[in-house]
Amino acid sequence: MKTRIFACFLATFVANGLARFGYVVLIPIMIISGRFTQTESYQLGIAILVGYIFGSVLVDVLKSYLSLEMIAKMSFLLISLSFFACMVESFPFIWAWFWRFVAGVASSALMILAAPLSLPFVNERHKGKIGGFVFAGIGIGAVASGFVLPSIARHSIDSVWVVLGGIALIACAFSFYVLPVLNPAKKTSSNQTDKFKIPFFLWLLIASYVLNAVGYLGHTLFWVDYLVRDLHFSTAIAGISWAFFGIGAAFGSLGSGFLSDKIGLKNAHLIVLGLKALSCFIAAYCIDLTWLNISIFLMGFTTTGNVTLTNAMALHICGKNHFTTSSSKLTFAFGIFQAIFSYLFAYWITFLQGYFWLFMICGTVLIVSALIILPITEQKILQTS
């Protein structure tokens, strides 16, 4: 079981730590090298967010024909192939965009499956800590990307793609070895599909989660640009500041897991969302580097904390038998709002005259996301078979 849990850790490490947040480090490197223009580099970053929308649809379709374990293994492989495909310079830009989109689809699938492949097989009193470890892969991947990839890129950008592809391929091989089928394919008739009705508390959780998809974009899309162009810090200092996001993210899933074991899922979630809103208000009002690093650290901490606690609450509300479905719906909704508002914020930023109002909007949205989950009770709501 320990190797299974580690494979789920690798799922978040590869899917979000490398494929999603690791790419942030590469954007200025590719622009400076001339590999892609500034617009193309940002479009590749958004491509993975667009792919995120379709990951949940893929899981819902394929789980009737393949085991959840096989879907995860295929997703590892697709992410690895996407990294290697981005090495090819002779093909038009749409080639790279397509493979970044594929990486988004596969990353979304892995993020959906990381919890269902691990948490249902863990003792109830250890779920918080194990869930924290699994989702710590997001932060550890972001930290590793921030410190390692720039050094590799000094040799060549192709070397970066090879290293990323190789890591994902090793994770894929490991998953084939340690993920025996415990969740076989289940043919679902229309009657069986209709049996799952989204409980009211899950609707509240979905609403809170999509607001988090909006509230964290100010930091996770624009942070380096904000520090360099608005506050006139060097790119090196801005890059180190971004590493604080990864450090916070690594601690966030573990910290939120321990916190939920002590004070309960909902109370822990409310604290995490409050800190997440605070990180936005700090960014809006403070320009001192120390406070800015505190802000990005808190955003990293609460981003993975929110993912961990949202999945744990979904399991608590819907039970093991509907966990994959509920996780899929959460990720699908998150992906839609993340993709839509990433485009909207990129467009609005020119009219907002700087980042102050962007961070204020994000902080306000996150306060609302906390208020939405207040009616959720601690009792299990749905445990149908």
mmCIF file of C-alpha atoms in Angstrom:
data_model
loop_
_atom_site.group_PDB
_atom_site.id
_atom_site.type_symbol
_atom_site.label_atom_id
_atom_site.label_comp_id
_atom_site.label_asym_id
_atom_site.label_seq_id
_atom_site.Cartn_x
_atom_site.Cartn_y
_atom_site.Cartn_z
ATOM 1 C CA MET A 1 0.000 0.000 0.000
ATOM 2 C CA LYS A 2 2.930 2.382 0.633
ATOM 3 C CA THR A 3 4.092 2.082 -2.980
ATOM 4 C CA ARG A 4 0.531 2.702 -4.169
ATOM 5 C CA ILE A 5 0.363 5.892 -2.115
ATOM 6 C CA PHE A 6 3.758 6.971 -3.483
ATOM 7 C CA ALA A 7 2.489 6.406 -7.048
ATOM 8 C CA CYS A 8 -0.417 8.754 -6.249
ATOM 9 C CA PHE A 9 2.110 11.280 -4.908
ATOM 10 C CA LEU A 10 3.944 10.991 -8.239
ATOM 11 C CA ALA A 11 0.643 11.651 -10.015
ATOM 12 C CA THR A 12 0.308 15.108 -8.444
ATOM 13 C CA PHE A 13 4.065 15.690 -8.737
ATOM 14 C CA VAL A 14 4.049 15.086 -12.503
ATOM 15 C CA ALA A 15 0.572 16.465 -13.315
ATOM 16 C CA ASN A 16 0.594 19.782 -11.459
ATOM 17 C CA GLY A 17 4.107 20.104 -10.051
ATOM 18 C CA LEU A 18 5.877 19.664 -13.388
ATOM 19 C CA ALA A 19 3.358 19.927 -16.244
ATOM 20 C CA ARG A 20 1.338 22.859 -14.805
ATOM 21 C CA PHE A 21 3.432 24.909 -12.367
ATOM 22 C CA GLY A 22 6.816 23.836 -13.716
ATOM 23 C CA TYR A 23 5.973 25.506 -17.015
ATOM 24 C CA VAL A 24 5.786 28.929 -15.321
ATOM 25 C CA VAL A 25 9.571 28.775 -14.925
ATOM 26 C CA LEU A 26 10.049 28.111 -18.645
ATOM 27 C CA ILE A 27 8.003 31.034 -19.992
ATOM 28 C CA PRO A 28 10.683 33.776 -19.734
ATOM 29 C CA ILE A 29 13.397 31.325 -20.770
ATOM 30 C CA MET A 30 11.587 30.455 -24.008
ATOM 31 C CA ILE A 31 10.843 34.100 -24.779
ATOM 32 C CA ILE A 32 14.453 35.207 -24.245
ATOM 33 C CA SER A 33 15.805 32.280 -26.277
ATOM 34 C CA GLY A 34 13.465 33.068 -29.155
ATOM 35 C CA ARG A 35 11.923 29.595 -29.123
ATOM 36 C CA PHE A 36 8.446 31.144 -28.824
ATOM 37 C CA THR A 37 7.134 34.702 -28.807
ATOM 38 C CA GLN A 38 5.679 36.173 -25.625
ATOM 39 C CA THR A 39 2.132 35.592 -26.872
ATOM 40 C CA GLU A 40 2.890 32.012 -27.894
ATOM 41 C CA SER A 41 4.546 31.274 -24.553
ATOM 42 C CA TYR A 42 1.498 32.504 -22.630
ATOM 43 C CA GLN A 43 -0.793 30.574 -24.969
ATOM 44 C CA LEU A 44 1.090 27.364 -24.163
ATOM 45 C CA GLY A 45 0.532 28.096 -20.492
ATOM 46 C CA ILE A 46 -3.192 28.543 -21.047
ATOM 47 C CA ALA A 47 -3.383 25.443 -23.307
ATOM 48 C CA ILE A 48 -2.867 23.150 -20.333
ATOM 49 C CA LEU A 49 -5.679 24.961 -18.481
ATOM 50 C CA VAL A 50 -8.005 24.387 -21.428
ATOM 51 C CA GLY A 51 -7.028 20.712 -21.452
ATOM 52 C CA TYR A 52 -7.897 20.547 -17.775
ATOM 53 C CA ILE A 53 -11.571 20.937 -18.662
ATOM 54 C CA PHE A 54 -11.624 17.701 -20.626
ATOM 55 C CA GLY A 55 -9.783 15.476 -18.154
ATOM 56 C CA SER A 56 -12.881 14.848 -16.062
ATOM 57 C CA VAL A 57 -14.886 14.005 -19.188
ATOM 58 C CA LEU A 58 -12.178 11.535 -20.221
ATOM 59 C CA VAL A 59 -12.259 9.804 -16.839
ATOM 60 C CA ASP A 60 -16.069 9.572 -16.858
ATOM 61 C CA VAL A 61 -16.027 7.964 -20.314
ATOM 62 C CA LEU A 62 -13.055 5.640 -19.889
ATOM 63 C CA LYS A 63 -13.942 4.280 -16.428
ATOM 64 C CA SER A 64 -16.669 2.181 -18.054
ATOM 65 C CA TYR A 65 -14.066 0.443 -20.220
ATOM 66 C CA LEU A 66 -10.783 0.656 -18.284
ATOM 67 C CA SER A 67 -9.741 0.385 -14.665
ATOM 68 C CA LEU A 68 -8.924 3.634 -12.880
ATOM 69 C CA GLU A 69 -5.375 2.360 -12.530
ATOM 70 C CA MET A 70 -5.004 1.922 -16.306
ATOM 71 C CA ILE A 71 -6.371 5.428 -16.944
ATOM 72 C CA ALA A 72 -3.716 6.784 -14.565
ATOM 73 C CA LYS A 73 -0.953 4.844 -16.316
ATOM 74 C CA MET A 74 -2.075 6.131 -19.728
ATOM 75 C CA SER A 75 -2.112 9.685 -18.347
ATOM 76 C CA PHE A 76 1.479 9.388 -17.124
ATOM 77 C CA LEU A 77 2.486 8.203 -20.592
ATOM 78 C CA LEU A 78 0.691 11.055 -22.397
ATOM 79 C CA ILE A 79 2.345 13.679 -20.198
ATOM 80 C CA SER A 80 5.744 12.141 -20.918
ATOM 81 C CA LEU A 81 5.056 12.155 -24.666
ATOM 82 C CA SER A 82 3.910 15.785 -24.485
ATOM 83 C CA PHE A 83 7.254 16.854 -23.022
ATOM 84 C CA PHE A 84 9.221 15.025 -25.700
ATOM 85 C CA ALA A 85 6.937 16.412 -28.438
ATOM 86 C CA CYS A 86 7.692 20.005 -27.380
ATOM 87 C CA MET A 87 11.336 19.414 -28.350
ATOM 88 C CA VAL A 88 10.420 19.474 -32.035
ATOM 89 C CA GLU A 89 11.103 22.979 -33.386
ATOM 90 C CA SER A 90 10.450 22.328 -37.074
ATOM 91 C CA PHE A 91 6.686 21.847 -36.647
ATOM 92 C CA PRO A 92 4.298 24.831 -36.468
ATOM 93 C CA PHE A 93 3.209 26.373 -33.160
ATOM 94 C CA ILE A 94 -0.077 24.428 -33.156
ATOM 95 C CA TRP A 95 1.958 21.228 -32.651
ATOM 96 C CA ALA A 96 3.295 22.467 -29.306
ATOM 97 C CA TRP A 97 -0.107 23.895 -28.343
ATOM 98 C CA PHE A 98 -1.808 20.557 -29.063
ATOM 99 C CA TRP A 99 0.623 18.613 -26.912
ATOM 100 C CA ARG A 100 0.339 21.119 -24.063
ATOM 101 C CA PHE A 101 -3.433 20.648 -24.351
ATOM 102 C CA VAL A 102 -2.962 16.864 -24.200
ATOM 103 C CA ALA A 103 -0.789 17.340 -21.112
ATOM 104 C CA GLY A 104 -3.654 19.317 -19.572
ATOM 105 C CA VAL A 105 -6.168 16.549 -20.243
ATOM 106 C CA ALA A 106 -3.844 13.906 -18.785
ATOM 107 C CA SER A 107 -2.878 16.113 -15.823
ATOM 108 C CA SER A 108 -6.519 16.686 -14.986
ATOM 109 C CA ALA A 109 -7.159 12.934 -15.098
ATOM 110 C CA LEU A 110 -4.254 12.266 -12.724
ATOM 111 C CA MET A 111 -5.422 14.958 -10.304
ATOM 112 C CA ILE A 112 -8.901 13.396 -10.310
ATOM 113 C CA LEU A 113 -7.555 9.880 -9.744
ATOM 114 C CA ALA A 114 -4.839 10.610 -7.154
ATOM 115 C CA ALA A 115 -7.310 10.649 -4.261
ATOM 116 C CA PRO A 116 -9.672 7.812 -5.359
ATOM 117 C CA LEU A 117 -6.681 5.529 -5.960
ATOM 118 C CA SER A 118 -5.338 6.070 -2.439
ATOM 119 C CA LEU A 119 -7.691 7.534 0.191
ATOM 120 C CA PRO A 120 -10.455 4.875 0.100
ATOM 121 C CA PHE A 121 -7.855 2.237 1.098
ATOM 122 C CA VAL A 122 -6.545 4.204 4.082
ATOM 123 C CA ASN A 123 -7.761 4.040 7.675
ATOM 124 C CA GLU A 124 -10.211 6.869 8.434
ATOM 125 C CA ARG A 125 -8.000 8.534 11.046
ATOM 126 C CA HIS A 126 -5.020 8.619 8.653
ATOM 127 C CA LYS A 127 -6.872 10.041 5.639
ATOM 128 C CA GLY A 128 -5.860 13.636 6.368
ATOM 129 C CA LYS A 129 -2.146 12.870 6.631
ATOM 130 C CA ILE A 130 -2.102 10.522 3.620
ATOM 131 C CA GLY A 131 -4.102 12.985 1.526
ATOM 132 C CA GLY A 132 -1.638 15.679 2.553
ATOM 133 C CA PHE A 133 1.302 13.564 1.440
ATOM 134 C CA VAL A 134 -0.310 12.690 -1.906
ATOM 135 C CA PHE A 135 -1.019 16.322 -2.816
ATOM 136 C CA ALA A 136 2.361 17.531 -1.522
ATOM 137 C CA GLY A 137 3.639 16.369 -4.907
ATOM 138 C CA ILE A 138 2.255 19.598 -6.398
ATOM 139 C CA GLY A 139 4.469 21.810 -4.275
ATOM 140 C CA ILE A 140 7.548 19.610 -4.398
ATOM 141 C CA GLY A 141 7.286 19.508 -8.189
ATOM 142 C CA ALA A 142 7.007 23.299 -8.348
ATOM 143 C CA VAL A 143 10.027 23.779 -6.064
ATOM 144 C CA ALA A 144 12.095 21.279 -8.047
ATOM 145 C CA SER A 145 11.151 23.035 -11.279
ATOM 146 C CA GLY A 146 12.053 26.455 -9.916
ATOM 147 C CA PHE A 147 15.505 25.469 -8.719
ATOM 148 C CA VAL A 148 16.538 22.839 -11.299
ATOM 149 C CA LEU A 149 15.043 23.782 -14.672
ATOM 150 C CA PRO A 150 16.762 27.194 -15.082
ATOM 151 C CA SER A 151 20.143 25.520 -14.579
ATOM 152 C CA ILE A 152 19.349 22.852 -17.160
ATOM 153 C CA ALA A 153 18.038 25.490 -19.568
ATOM 154 C CA ARG A 154 21.442 27.192 -19.571
ATOM 155 C CA HIS A 155 22.677 24.122 -21.447
ATOM 156 C CA SER A 156 19.704 23.944 -23.810
ATOM 157 C CA ILE A 157 15.928 24.099 -23.702
ATOM 158 C CA ASP A 158 15.769 20.703 -25.377
ATOM 159 C CA SER A 159 17.548 19.274 -22.341
ATOM 160 C CA VAL A 160 14.728 20.606 -20.158
ATOM 161 C CA TRP A 161 12.094 18.778 -22.221
ATOM 162 C CA VAL A 162 14.184 15.582 -22.125
ATOM 163 C CA VAL A 163 14.532 15.718 -18.334
ATOM 164 C CA LEU A 164 10.827 16.420 -17.810
ATOM 165 C CA GLY A 165 9.822 13.694 -20.260
ATOM 166 C CA GLY A 166 12.228 11.240 -18.659
ATOM 167 C CA ILE A 167 10.891 11.891 -15.150
ATOM 168 C CA ALA A 168 7.304 11.411 -16.331
ATOM 169 C CA LEU A 169 8.298 8.224 -18.163
ATOM 170 C CA ILE A 170 9.958 6.808 -15.032
ATOM 171 C CA ALA A 171 6.821 7.642 -13.040
ATOM 172 C CA CYS A 172 4.767 5.877 -15.710
ATOM 173 C CA ALA A 173 6.920 2.733 -15.484
ATOM 174 C CA PHE A 174 6.695 2.810 -11.683
ATOM 175 C CA SER A 175 2.888 3.070 -11.845
ATOM 176 C CA PHE A 176 2.699 -0.041 -14.042
ATOM 177 C CA TYR A 177 4.660 -1.905 -11.377
ATOM 178 C CA VAL A 178 2.878 -0.742 -8.195
ATOM 179 C CA LEU A 179 -0.733 -0.062 -9.217
ATOM 180 C CA PRO A 180 -2.566 -3.406 -9.379
ATOM 181 C CA VAL A 181 -6.204 -3.148 -10.379
ATOM 182 C CA LEU A 182 -8.361 -2.449 -7.336
ATOM 183 C CA ASN A 183 -10.862 -0.294 -9.252
ATOM 184 C CA PRO A 184 -11.945 -2.373 -12.293
ATOM 185 C CA ALA A 185 -13.953 -0.968 -15.167
ATOM 186 C CA LYS A 186 -17.632 -0.632 -14.338
ATOM 187 C CA LYS A 187 -20.217 -0.632 -17.065
ATOM 188 C CA THR A 188 -22.867 1.831 -15.974
ATOM 189 C CA SER A 189 -26.335 1.800 -17.420
ATOM 190 C CA SER A 190 -28.376 4.964 -17.647
ATOM 191 C CA ASN A 191 -30.328 3.828 -14.592
ATOM 192 C CA GLN A 192 -27.133 3.424 -12.588
ATOM 193 C CA THR A 193 -25.865 6.792 -13.730
ATOM 194 C CA ASP A 194 -29.095 8.449 -12.698
ATOM 195 C CA LYS A 195 -28.767 6.882 -9.244
ATOM 196 C CA PHE A 196 -26.137 9.446 -8.273
ATOM 197 C CA LYS A 197 -27.831 12.741 -7.584
ATOM 198 C CA ILE A 198 -25.487 15.514 -6.561
ATOM 199 C CA PRO A 199 -26.222 16.270 -2.889
ATOM 200 C CA PHE A 200 -26.823 19.872 -1.851
ATOM 201 C CA PHE A 201 -23.598 19.943 0.164
ATOM 202 C CA LEU A 202 -21.602 18.790 -2.864
ATOM 203 C CA TRP A 203 -23.130 21.645 -4.875
ATOM 204 C CA LEU A 204 -21.877 24.028 -2.188
ATOM 205 C CA LEU A 205 -18.437 22.432 -2.332
ATOM 206 C CA ILE A 206 -18.368 22.749 -6.137
ATOM 207 C CA ALA A 207 -19.348 26.427 -5.914
ATOM 208 C CA SER A 208 -16.584 27.083 -3.377
ATOM 209 C CA TYR A 209 -14.049 25.179 -5.474
ATOM 210 C CA VAL A 210 -14.738 27.092 -8.694
ATOM 211 C CA LEU A 211 -14.304 30.380 -6.837
ATOM 212 C CA ASN A 212 -10.880 29.084 -5.765
ATOM 213 C CA ALA A 213 -10.124 28.486 -9.456
ATOM 214 C CA VAL A 214 -10.684 32.229 -9.955
ATOM 215 C CA GLY A 215 -9.111 33.491 -6.737
ATOM 216 C CA TYR A 216 -5.699 31.882 -7.175
ATOM 217 C CA LEU A 217 -5.076 33.043 -10.751
ATOM 218 C CA GLY A 218 -3.619 36.415 -9.762
ATOM 219 C CA HIS A 219 -0.675 34.645 -8.157
ATOM 220 C CA THR A 220 -0.326 31.575 -10.364
ATOM 221 C CA LEU A 221 -0.514 33.343 -13.730
ATOM 222 C CA PHE A 222 0.874 36.835 -13.197
ATOM 223 C CA TRP A 223 3.187 36.727 -10.182
ATOM 224 C CA VAL A 224 6.554 36.940 -11.954
ATOM 225 C CA ASP A 225 5.246 39.531 -14.406
ATOM 226 C CA TYR A 226 3.897 41.594 -11.480
ATOM 227 C CA LEU A 227 7.226 41.575 -9.651
ATOM 228 C CA VAL A 228 9.353 42.291 -12.728
ATOM 229 C CA ARG A 229 7.330 44.818 -14.716
ATOM 230 C CA ASP A 230 5.257 46.556 -12.034
ATOM 231 C CA LEU A 231 7.560 46.432 -9.009
ATOM 232 C CA HIS A 232 10.833 46.375 -11.022
ATOM 233 C CA PHE A 233 12.491 43.437 -9.292
ATOM 234 C CA SER A 234 15.031 41.443 -11.283
ATOM 235 C CA THR A 235 13.958 38.249 -12.970
ATOM 236 C CA ALA A 236 16.278 36.305 -10.654
ATOM 237 C CA ILE A 237 14.600 37.685 -7.527
ATOM 238 C CA ALA A 238 11.167 37.119 -9.062
ATOM 239 C CA GLY A 239 12.113 33.519 -9.815
ATOM 240 C CA ILE A 240 13.241 32.907 -6.248
ATOM 241 C CA SER A 241 9.997 34.454 -5.026
ATOM 242 C CA TRP A 242 8.054 32.003 -7.198
ATOM 243 C CA ALA A 243 9.909 29.162 -5.475
ATOM 244 C CA PHE A 244 8.157 30.215 -2.248
ATOM 245 C CA PHE A 245 4.903 29.158 -3.915
ATOM 246 C CA GLY A 246 6.268 25.655 -4.359
ATOM 247 C CA ILE A 247 7.598 25.522 -0.804
ATOM 248 C CA GLY A 248 4.232 26.633 0.535
ATOM 249 C CA ALA A 249 2.445 24.139 -1.682
ATOM 250 C CA ALA A 250 4.630 21.296 -0.408
ATOM 251 C CA PHE A 251 3.757 22.146 3.188
ATOM 252 C CA GLY A 252 0.137 23.052 2.452
ATOM 253 C CA SER A 253 -1.247 19.627 1.719
ATOM 254 C CA LEU A 254 0.549 18.083 4.695
ATOM 255 C CA GLY A 255 -0.316 20.958 7.028
ATOM 256 C CA SER A 256 -3.990 20.989 6.045
ATOM 257 C CA GLY A 257 -4.145 17.234 6.511
ATOM 258 C CA PHE A 258 -2.776 17.442 10.047
ATOM 259 C CA LEU A 259 -5.041 20.413 10.789
ATOM 260 C CA SER A 260 -8.152 18.557 9.624
ATOM 261 C CA ASP A 261 -7.257 15.626 11.863
ATOM 262 C CA LYS A 262 -7.150 18.032 14.814
ATOM 263 C CA ILE A 263 -10.115 20.370 14.283
ATOM 264 C CA GLY A 264 -12.225 18.734 11.566
ATOM 265 C CA LEU A 265 -12.453 19.063 7.805
ATOM 266 C CA LYS A 266 -14.736 22.081 7.577
ATOM 267 C CA ASN A 267 -12.966 24.127 10.249
ATOM 268 C CA ALA A 268 -9.605 23.404 8.653
ATOM 269 C CA HIS A 269 -11.023 24.355 5.254
ATOM 270 C CA LEU A 270 -12.342 27.677 6.572
ATOM 271 C CA ILE A 271 -8.919 28.549 8.015
ATOM 272 C CA VAL A 272 -7.198 27.635 4.735
ATOM 273 C CA LEU A 273 -9.598 29.754 2.672
ATOM 274 C CA GLY A 274 -9.178 32.689 5.058
ATOM 275 C CA LEU A 275 -5.399 32.529 4.681
ATOM 276 C CA LYS A 276 -5.781 32.250 0.922
ATOM 277 C CA ALA A 277 -7.806 35.475 0.799
ATOM 278 C CA LEU A 278 -5.263 37.142 3.097
ATOM 279 C CA SER A 279 -2.458 36.286 0.650
ATOM 280 C CA CYS A 280 -4.278 38.265 -2.056
ATOM 281 C CA PHE A 281 -4.807 41.314 0.159
ATOM 282 C CA ILE A 282 -1.120 41.271 1.191
ATOM 283 C CA ALA A 283 -0.146 41.268 -2.502
ATOM 284 C CA ALA A 284 -2.525 44.154 -3.179
ATOM 285 C CA TYR A 285 -1.278 46.436 -0.390
ATOM 286 C CA CYS A 286 2.386 45.475 0.177
ATOM 287 C CA ILE A 287 5.375 46.008 -2.089
ATOM 288 C CA ASP A 288 8.110 44.970 0.352
ATOM 289 C CA LEU A 289 9.756 41.762 -0.860
ATOM 290 C CA THR A 290 9.441 40.042 2.515
ATOM 291 C CA TRP A 291 5.678 40.536 2.588
ATOM 292 C CA LEU A 292 5.414 39.550 -1.067
ATOM 293 C CA ASN A 293 7.234 36.283 -0.341
ATOM 294 C CA ILE A 294 4.867 35.682 2.586
ATOM 295 C CA SER A 295 1.964 36.286 0.212
ATOM 296 C CA ILE A 296 3.133 33.808 -2.427
ATOM 297 C CA PHE A 297 4.069 31.258 0.263
ATOM 298 C CA LEU A 298 0.539 31.492 1.724
ATOM 299 C CA MET A 299 -0.961 31.103 -1.749
ATOM 300 C CA GLY A 300 1.085 27.951 -2.343
ATOM 301 C CA PHE A 301 0.225 26.588 1.113
ATOM 302 C CA THR A 302 -3.492 27.196 0.691
ATOM 303 C CA THR A 303 -3.675 26.072 -2.949
ATOM 304 C CA THR A 304 -2.675 22.495 -2.173
ATOM 305 C CA GLY A 305 -4.450 22.718 1.175
ATOM 306 C CA ASN A 306 -7.667 23.554 -0.627
ATOM 307 C CA VAL A 307 -7.240 20.670 -3.079
ATOM 308 C CA THR A 308 -6.555 18.228 -0.244
ATOM 309 C CA LEU A 309 -9.469 19.342 1.924
ATOM 310 C CA THR A 310 -11.912 19.626 -0.973
ATOM 311 C CA ASN A 311 -11.222 16.024 -1.983
ATOM 312 C CA ALA A 312 -11.501 14.861 1.624
ATOM 313 C CA MET A 313 -14.819 16.689 2.030
ATOM 314 C CA ALA A 314 -16.117 15.187 -1.222
ATOM 315 C CA LEU A 315 -15.275 11.706 0.079
ATOM 316 C CA HIS A 316 -16.967 12.583 3.373
ATOM 317 C CA ILE A 317 -20.112 13.845 1.645
ATOM 318 C CA CYS A 318 -20.501 11.268 -1.140
ATOM 319 C CA GLY A 319 -18.779 8.150 0.179
ATOM 320 C CA LYS A 320 -16.314 5.802 -1.497
ATOM 321 C CA ASN A 321 -18.688 4.530 -4.200
ATOM 322 C CA HIS A 322 -19.339 7.993 -5.636
ATOM 323 C CA PHE A 323 -15.972 9.554 -4.839
ATOM 324 C CA THR A 324 -14.523 9.304 -8.351
ATOM 325 C CA THR A 325 -17.684 10.833 -9.833
ATOM 326 C CA SER A 326 -17.726 13.695 -7.336
ATOM 327 C CA SER A 327 -13.987 14.327 -7.796
ATOM 328 C CA SER A 328 -14.497 14.387 -11.560
ATOM 329 C CA LYS A 329 -17.300 16.946 -11.302
ATOM 330 C CA LEU A 330 -15.207 19.136 -9.004
ATOM 331 C CA THR A 331 -12.226 19.068 -11.366
ATOM 332 C CA PHE A 332 -14.392 19.690 -14.434
ATOM 333 C CA ALA A 333 -16.001 22.761 -12.864
ATOM 334 C CA PHE A 334 -12.610 24.007 -11.596
ATOM 335 C CA GLY A 335 -11.095 23.579 -15.059
ATOM 336 C CA ILE A 336 -13.844 25.537 -16.812
ATOM 337 C CA PHE A 337 -13.631 28.530 -14.480
ATOM 338 C CA GLN A 338 -9.821 28.431 -14.449
ATOM 339 C CA ALA A 339 -9.616 28.513 -18.254
ATOM 340 C CA ILE A 340 -12.308 31.176 -18.724
ATOM 341 C CA PHE A 341 -10.940 33.563 -16.116
ATOM 342 C CA SER A 342 -7.321 33.097 -17.198
ATOM 343 C CA TYR A 343 -8.323 34.561 -20.571
ATOM 344 C CA LEU A 344 -10.527 37.247 -18.976
ATOM 345 C CA PHE A 345 -7.872 38.368 -16.484
ATOM 346 C CA ALA A 346 -5.244 38.509 -19.229
ATOM 347 C CA TYR A 347 -7.613 40.809 -21.143
ATOM 348 C CA TRP A 348 -8.807 42.854 -18.144
ATOM 349 C CA ILE A 349 -5.359 43.531 -16.722
ATOM 350 C CA THR A 350 -4.816 46.374 -19.189
ATOM 351 C CA PHE A 351 -8.040 48.053 -18.032
ATOM 352 C CA LEU A 352 -7.414 47.515 -14.300
ATOM 353 C CA GLN A 353 -4.325 49.782 -14.454
ATOM 354 C CA GLY A 354 -2.058 47.429 -12.550
ATOM 355 C CA TYR A 355 -2.532 44.479 -10.295
ATOM 356 C CA PHE A 356 -4.087 46.099 -7.205
ATOM 357 C CA TRP A 357 -7.685 45.532 -8.264
ATOM 358 C CA LEU A 358 -6.882 42.084 -9.642
ATOM 359 C CA PHE A 359 -5.638 40.929 -6.233
ATOM 360 C CA MET A 360 -8.563 42.653 -4.487
ATOM 361 C CA ILE A 361 -11.031 40.850 -6.743
ATOM 362 C CA CYS A 362 -9.311 37.528 -6.118
ATOM 363 C CA GLY A 363 -9.287 38.059 -2.340
ATOM 364 C CA THR A 364 -12.971 38.981 -2.275
ATOM 365 C CA VAL A 365 -13.879 35.930 -4.347
ATOM 366 C CA LEU A 366 -11.991 33.705 -1.895
ATOM 367 C CA ILE A 367 -13.876 35.161 1.089
ATOM 368 C CA VAL A 368 -17.120 34.269 -0.656
ATOM 369 C CA SER A 369 -15.803 30.746 -1.276
ATOM 370 C CA ALA A 370 -15.327 30.332 2.488
ATOM 371 C CA LEU A 371 -18.810 31.620 3.295
ATOM 372 C CA ILE A 372 -20.355 29.148 0.854
ATOM 373 C CA ILE A 373 -19.175 26.063 2.763
ATOM 374 C CA LEU A 374 -20.472 27.258 6.150
ATOM 375 C CA PRO A 375 -23.779 25.312 5.867
ATOM 376 C CA ILE A 376 -21.960 21.991 5.279
ATOM 377 C CA THR A 377 -22.264 19.737 8.333
ATOM 378 C CA GLU A 378 -19.825 17.141 9.617
ATOM 379 C CA GLN A 379 -22.204 14.242 9.099
ATOM 380 C CA LYS A 380 -21.801 11.955 6.115
ATOM 381 C CA ILE A 381 -24.559 12.771 3.674
ATOM 382 C CA LEU A 382 -24.461 10.018 1.094
ATOM 383 C CA GLN A 383 -23.182 6.475 1.411
ATOM 384 C CA THR A 384 -25.155 4.563 -1.204
ATOM 385 C CA SER A 385 -23.630 1.547 -2.863
#
